[in-house]
Amino acid sequence: MTTAAVLALVTLVLAVLVRSAQGDANDDQYQFLTELYEQTSGEMWTNNTNWLKRDNTTSLCDWYGITCAGKWVEKIKLVSNGLGGPLPNNWERVPYIDYIDISGNK
């Protein structure tokens, strides 16, 4: 086995171990954003394009107002979009978020 092959195998094993220890971050993000949508009357938002759509061609990174870095939610920008209601708890489910703008909502 070549050095490159061994390195690739070790990298894969480490990635699996880290993911097992942390759980599936994508599922946590989907759950959090689904709660955001449901608790703030997402069906009434001005723009809710692709929200709650999850299939082979659409990910949460395609949802209106969501910006990702790789598979991680990095920004939520839903300015003046008709959100109303409480925000979800457990923001740790979107651990790499560094920008949120929900100004101009109810």
mmCIF file with all atom_site columns, N, CA and C in Angstrom, residues 24-36 39 60 71-73 87-97:
data_model
loop_
_atom_site.group_PDB
_atom_site.id
_atom_site.type_symbol
_atom_site.label_atom_id
_atom_site.label_alt_id
_atom_site.label_comp_id
_atom_site.label_asym_id
_atom_site.label_entity_id
_atom_site.label_seq_id
_atom_site.pdbx_PDB_ins_code
_atom_site.Cartn_x
_atom_site.Cartn_y
_atom_site.Cartn_z
_atom_site.occupancy
_atom_site.B_iso_or_equiv
_atom_site.pdbx_formal_charge
_atom_site.auth_seq_id
_atom_site.auth_comp_id
_atom_site.auth_asym_id
_atom_site.auth_atom_id
_atom_site.pdbx_PDB_model_num
ATOM 1  N N  . ASP A 1 24 ? -24.704 13.605 13.247 1.00 0.00 ? 24 ASP A N  1
ATOM 2  C CA . ASP A 1 24 ? -24.802 14.149 11.902 1.00 0.00 ? 24 ASP A CA 1
ATOM 3  C C  . ASP A 1 24 ? -25.178 15.618 11.985 1.00 0.00 ? 24 ASP A C  1
ATOM 4  N N  . ALA A 1 25 ? -24.201 16.478 11.801 1.00 0.00 ? 25 ALA A N  1
ATOM 5  C CA . ALA A 1 25 ? -24.433 17.919 11.910 1.00 0.00 ? 25 ALA A CA 1
ATOM 6  C C  . ALA A 1 25 ? -25.474 18.394 10.907 1.00 0.00 ? 25 ALA A C  1
ATOM 7  N N  . ASN A 1 26 ? -25.516 17.788 9.719  1.00 0.00 ? 26 ASN A N  1
ATOM 8  C CA . ASN A 1 26 ? -26.513 18.202 8.751  1.00 0.00 ? 26 ASN A CA 1
ATOM 9  C C  . ASN A 1 26 ? -27.922 17.986 9.274  1.00 0.00 ? 26 ASN A C  1
ATOM 10 N N  . ASP A 1 27 ? -28.186 16.840 9.891  1.00 0.00 ? 27 ASP A N  1
ATOM 11 C CA . ASP A 1 27 ? -29.511 16.599 10.454 1.00 0.00 ? 27 ASP A CA 1
ATOM 12 C C  . ASP A 1 27 ? -29.835 17.617 11.541 1.00 0.00 ? 27 ASP A C  1
ATOM 13 N N  . ASP A 1 28 ? -28.857 17.969 12.367 1.00 0.00 ? 28 ASP A N  1
ATOM 14 C CA . ASP A 1 28 ? -29.068 18.994 13.389 1.00 0.00 ? 28 ASP A CA 1
ATOM 15 C C  . ASP A 1 28 ? -29.423 20.329 12.751 1.00 0.00 ? 28 ASP A C  1
ATOM 16 N N  . GLN A 1 29 ? -28.725 20.675 11.682 1.00 0.00 ? 29 GLN A N  1
ATOM 17 C CA . GLN A 1 29 ? -29.000 21.937 11.003 1.00 0.00 ? 29 GLN A CA 1
ATOM 18 C C  . GLN A 1 29 ? -30.389 21.936 10.381 1.00 0.00 ? 29 GLN A C  1
ATOM 19 N N  . TYR A 1 30 ? -30.744 20.847 9.706  1.00 0.00 ? 30 TYR A N  1
ATOM 20 C CA . TYR A 1 30 ? -32.085 20.752 9.133  1.00 0.00 ? 30 TYR A CA 1
ATOM 21 C C  . TYR A 1 30 ? -33.146 20.880 10.224 1.00 0.00 ? 30 TYR A C  1
ATOM 22 N N  . GLN A 1 31 ? -32.949 20.197 11.335 1.00 0.00 ? 31 GLN A N  1
ATOM 23 C CA . GLN A 1 31 ? -33.920 20.256 12.424 1.00 0.00 ? 31 GLN A CA 1
ATOM 24 C C  . GLN A 1 31 ? -34.055 21.681 12.949 1.00 0.00 ? 31 GLN A C  1
ATOM 25 N N  . PHE A 1 32 ? -32.934 22.348 13.160 1.00 0.00 ? 32 PHE A N  1
ATOM 26 C CA . PHE A 1 32 ? -32.967 23.717 13.662 1.00 0.00 ? 32 PHE A CA 1
ATOM 27 C C  . PHE A 1 32 ? -33.690 24.644 12.689 1.00 0.00 ? 32 PHE A C  1
ATOM 28 N N  . LEU A 1 33 ? -33.324 24.575 11.410 1.00 0.00 ? 33 LEU A N  1
ATOM 29 C CA . LEU A 1 33 ? -33.936 25.467 10.429 1.00 0.00 ? 33 LEU A CA 1
ATOM 30 C C  . LEU A 1 33 ? -35.408 25.139 10.200 1.00 0.00 ? 33 LEU A C  1
ATOM 31 N N  . THR A 1 34 ? -35.779 23.879 10.304 1.00 0.00 ? 34 THR A N  1
ATOM 32 C CA . THR A 1 34 ? -37.194 23.500 10.218 1.00 0.00 ? 34 THR A CA 1
ATOM 33 C C  . THR A 1 34 ? -37.967 24.113 11.384 1.00 0.00 ? 34 THR A C  1
ATOM 34 N N  . GLU A 1 35 ? -37.399 24.069 12.572 1.00 0.00 ? 35 GLU A N  1
ATOM 35 C CA . GLU A 1 35 ? -38.041 24.706 13.733 1.00 0.00 ? 35 GLU A CA 1
ATOM 36 C C  . GLU A 1 35 ? -38.143 26.219 13.534 1.00 0.00 ? 35 GLU A C  1
ATOM 37 N N  . LEU A 1 36 ? -37.099 26.832 12.995 1.00 0.00 ? 36 LEU A N  1
ATOM 38 C CA . LEU A 1 36 ? -37.144 28.272 12.711 1.00 0.00 ? 36 LEU A CA 1
ATOM 39 C C  . LEU A 1 36 ? -38.312 28.581 11.781 1.00 0.00 ? 36 LEU A C  1
ATOM 40 N N  . GLN A 1 39 ? -41.796 27.799 13.680 1.00 0.00 ? 39 GLN A N  1
ATOM 41 C CA . GLN A 1 39 ? -42.095 28.662 14.818 1.00 0.00 ? 39 GLN A CA 1
ATOM 42 C C  . GLN A 1 39 ? -42.279 30.122 14.424 1.00 0.00 ? 39 GLN A C  1
ATOM 43 N N  . LEU A 1 60 ? -30.284 22.352 2.293  1.00 0.00 ? 60 LEU A N  1
ATOM 44 C CA . LEU A 1 60 ? -30.620 23.546 3.056  1.00 0.00 ? 60 LEU A CA 1
ATOM 45 C C  . LEU A 1 60 ? -29.807 24.741 2.596  1.00 0.00 ? 60 LEU A C  1
ATOM 46 N N  . LYS A 1 71 ? -20.895 22.161 3.752  1.00 0.00 ? 71 LYS A N  1
ATOM 47 C CA . LYS A 1 71 ? -22.211 21.676 4.182  1.00 0.00 ? 71 LYS A CA 1
ATOM 48 C C  . LYS A 1 71 ? -22.712 22.379 5.446  1.00 0.00 ? 71 LYS A C  1
ATOM 49 N N  . TRP A 1 72 ? -21.965 23.396 5.900  1.00 0.00 ? 72 TRP A N  1
ATOM 50 C CA . TRP A 1 72 ? -22.292 24.053 7.171  1.00 0.00 ? 72 TRP A CA 1
ATOM 51 C C  . TRP A 1 72 ? -22.982 25.387 6.953  1.00 0.00 ? 72 TRP A C  1
ATOM 52 N N  . VAL A 1 73 ? -24.083 25.604 7.657  1.00 0.00 ? 73 VAL A N  1
ATOM 53 C CA . VAL A 1 73 ? -24.767 26.890 7.622  1.00 0.00 ? 73 VAL A CA 1
ATOM 54 C C  . VAL A 1 73 ? -23.837 27.930 8.232  1.00 0.00 ? 73 VAL A C  1
ATOM 55 N N  . LEU A 1 87 ? -38.004 32.448 18.245 1.00 0.00 ? 87 LEU A N  1
ATOM 56 C CA . LEU A 1 87 ? -36.920 31.742 17.571 1.00 0.00 ? 87 LEU A CA 1
ATOM 57 C C  . LEU A 1 87 ? -36.669 30.424 18.288 1.00 0.00 ? 87 LEU A C  1
ATOM 58 N N  . PRO A 1 88 ? -36.175 29.424 17.582 1.00 0.00 ? 88 PRO A N  1
ATOM 59 C CA . PRO A 1 88 ? -35.890 28.139 18.217 1.00 0.00 ? 88 PRO A CA 1
ATOM 60 C C  . PRO A 1 88 ? -34.732 28.241 19.216 1.00 0.00 ? 88 PRO A C  1
ATOM 61 N N  . ASN A 1 89 ? -34.699 27.310 20.122 1.00 0.00 ? 89 ASN A N  1
ATOM 62 C CA . ASN A 1 89 ? -33.586 27.186 21.056 1.00 0.00 ? 89 ASN A CA 1
ATOM 63 C C  . ASN A 1 89 ? -32.507 26.320 20.412 1.00 0.00 ? 89 ASN A C  1
ATOM 64 N N  . ASN A 1 90 ? -31.467 26.067 21.154 1.00 0.00 ? 90 ASN A N  1
ATOM 65 C CA . ASN A 1 90 ? -30.400 25.144 20.730 1.00 0.00 ? 90 ASN A CA 1
ATOM 66 C C  . ASN A 1 90 ? -29.653 25.620 19.491 1.00 0.00 ? 90 ASN A C  1
ATOM 67 N N  . TRP A 1 91 ? -29.173 26.836 19.534 1.00 0.00 ? 91 TRP A N  1
ATOM 68 C CA . TRP A 1 91 ? -28.408 27.384 18.417 1.00 0.00 ? 91 TRP A CA 1
ATOM 69 C C  . TRP A 1 91 ? -27.123 26.617 18.176 1.00 0.00 ? 91 TRP A C  1
ATOM 70 N N  . GLU A 1 92 ? -26.717 25.778 19.143 1.00 0.00 ? 92 GLU A N  1
ATOM 71 C CA . GLU A 1 92 ? -25.505 24.984 18.939 1.00 0.00 ? 92 GLU A CA 1
ATOM 72 C C  . GLU A 1 92 ? -25.671 23.986 17.792 1.00 0.00 ? 92 GLU A C  1
ATOM 73 N N  . ARG A 1 93 ? -26.894 23.790 17.328 1.00 0.00 ? 93 ARG A N  1
ATOM 74 C CA . ARG A 1 93 ? -27.115 22.893 16.198 1.00 0.00 ? 93 ARG A CA 1
ATOM 75 C C  . ARG A 1 93 ? -26.641 23.497 14.881 1.00 0.00 ? 93 ARG A C  1
ATOM 76 N N  . VAL A 1 94 ? -26.353 24.787 14.892 1.00 0.00 ? 94 VAL A N  1
ATOM 77 C CA . VAL A 1 94 ? -25.730 25.455 13.743 1.00 0.00 ? 94 VAL A CA 1
ATOM 78 C C  . VAL A 1 94 ? -24.398 26.036 14.232 1.00 0.00 ? 94 VAL A C  1
ATOM 79 N N  . PRO A 1 95 ? -23.421 25.161 14.473 1.00 0.00 ? 95 PRO A N  1
ATOM 80 C CA . PRO A 1 95 ? -22.203 25.556 15.189 1.00 0.00 ? 95 PRO A CA 1
ATOM 81 C C  . PRO A 1 95 ? -21.276 26.517 14.446 1.00 0.00 ? 95 PRO A C  1
ATOM 82 N N  . TYR A 1 96 ? -21.392 26.629 13.146 1.00 0.00 ? 96 TYR A N  1
ATOM 83 C CA . TYR A 1 96 ? -20.472 27.478 12.395 1.00 0.00 ? 96 TYR A CA 1
ATOM 84 C C  . TYR A 1 96 ? -21.127 28.758 11.891 1.00 0.00 ? 96 TYR A C  1
ATOM 85 N N  . ILE A 1 97 ? -22.293 29.082 12.416 1.00 0.00 ? 97 ILE A N  1
ATOM 86 C CA . ILE A 1 97 ? -22.967 30.302 11.990 1.00 0.00 ? 97 ILE A CA 1
ATOM 87 C C  . ILE A 1 97 ? -22.193 31.506 12.517 1.00 0.00 ? 97 ILE A C  1
#
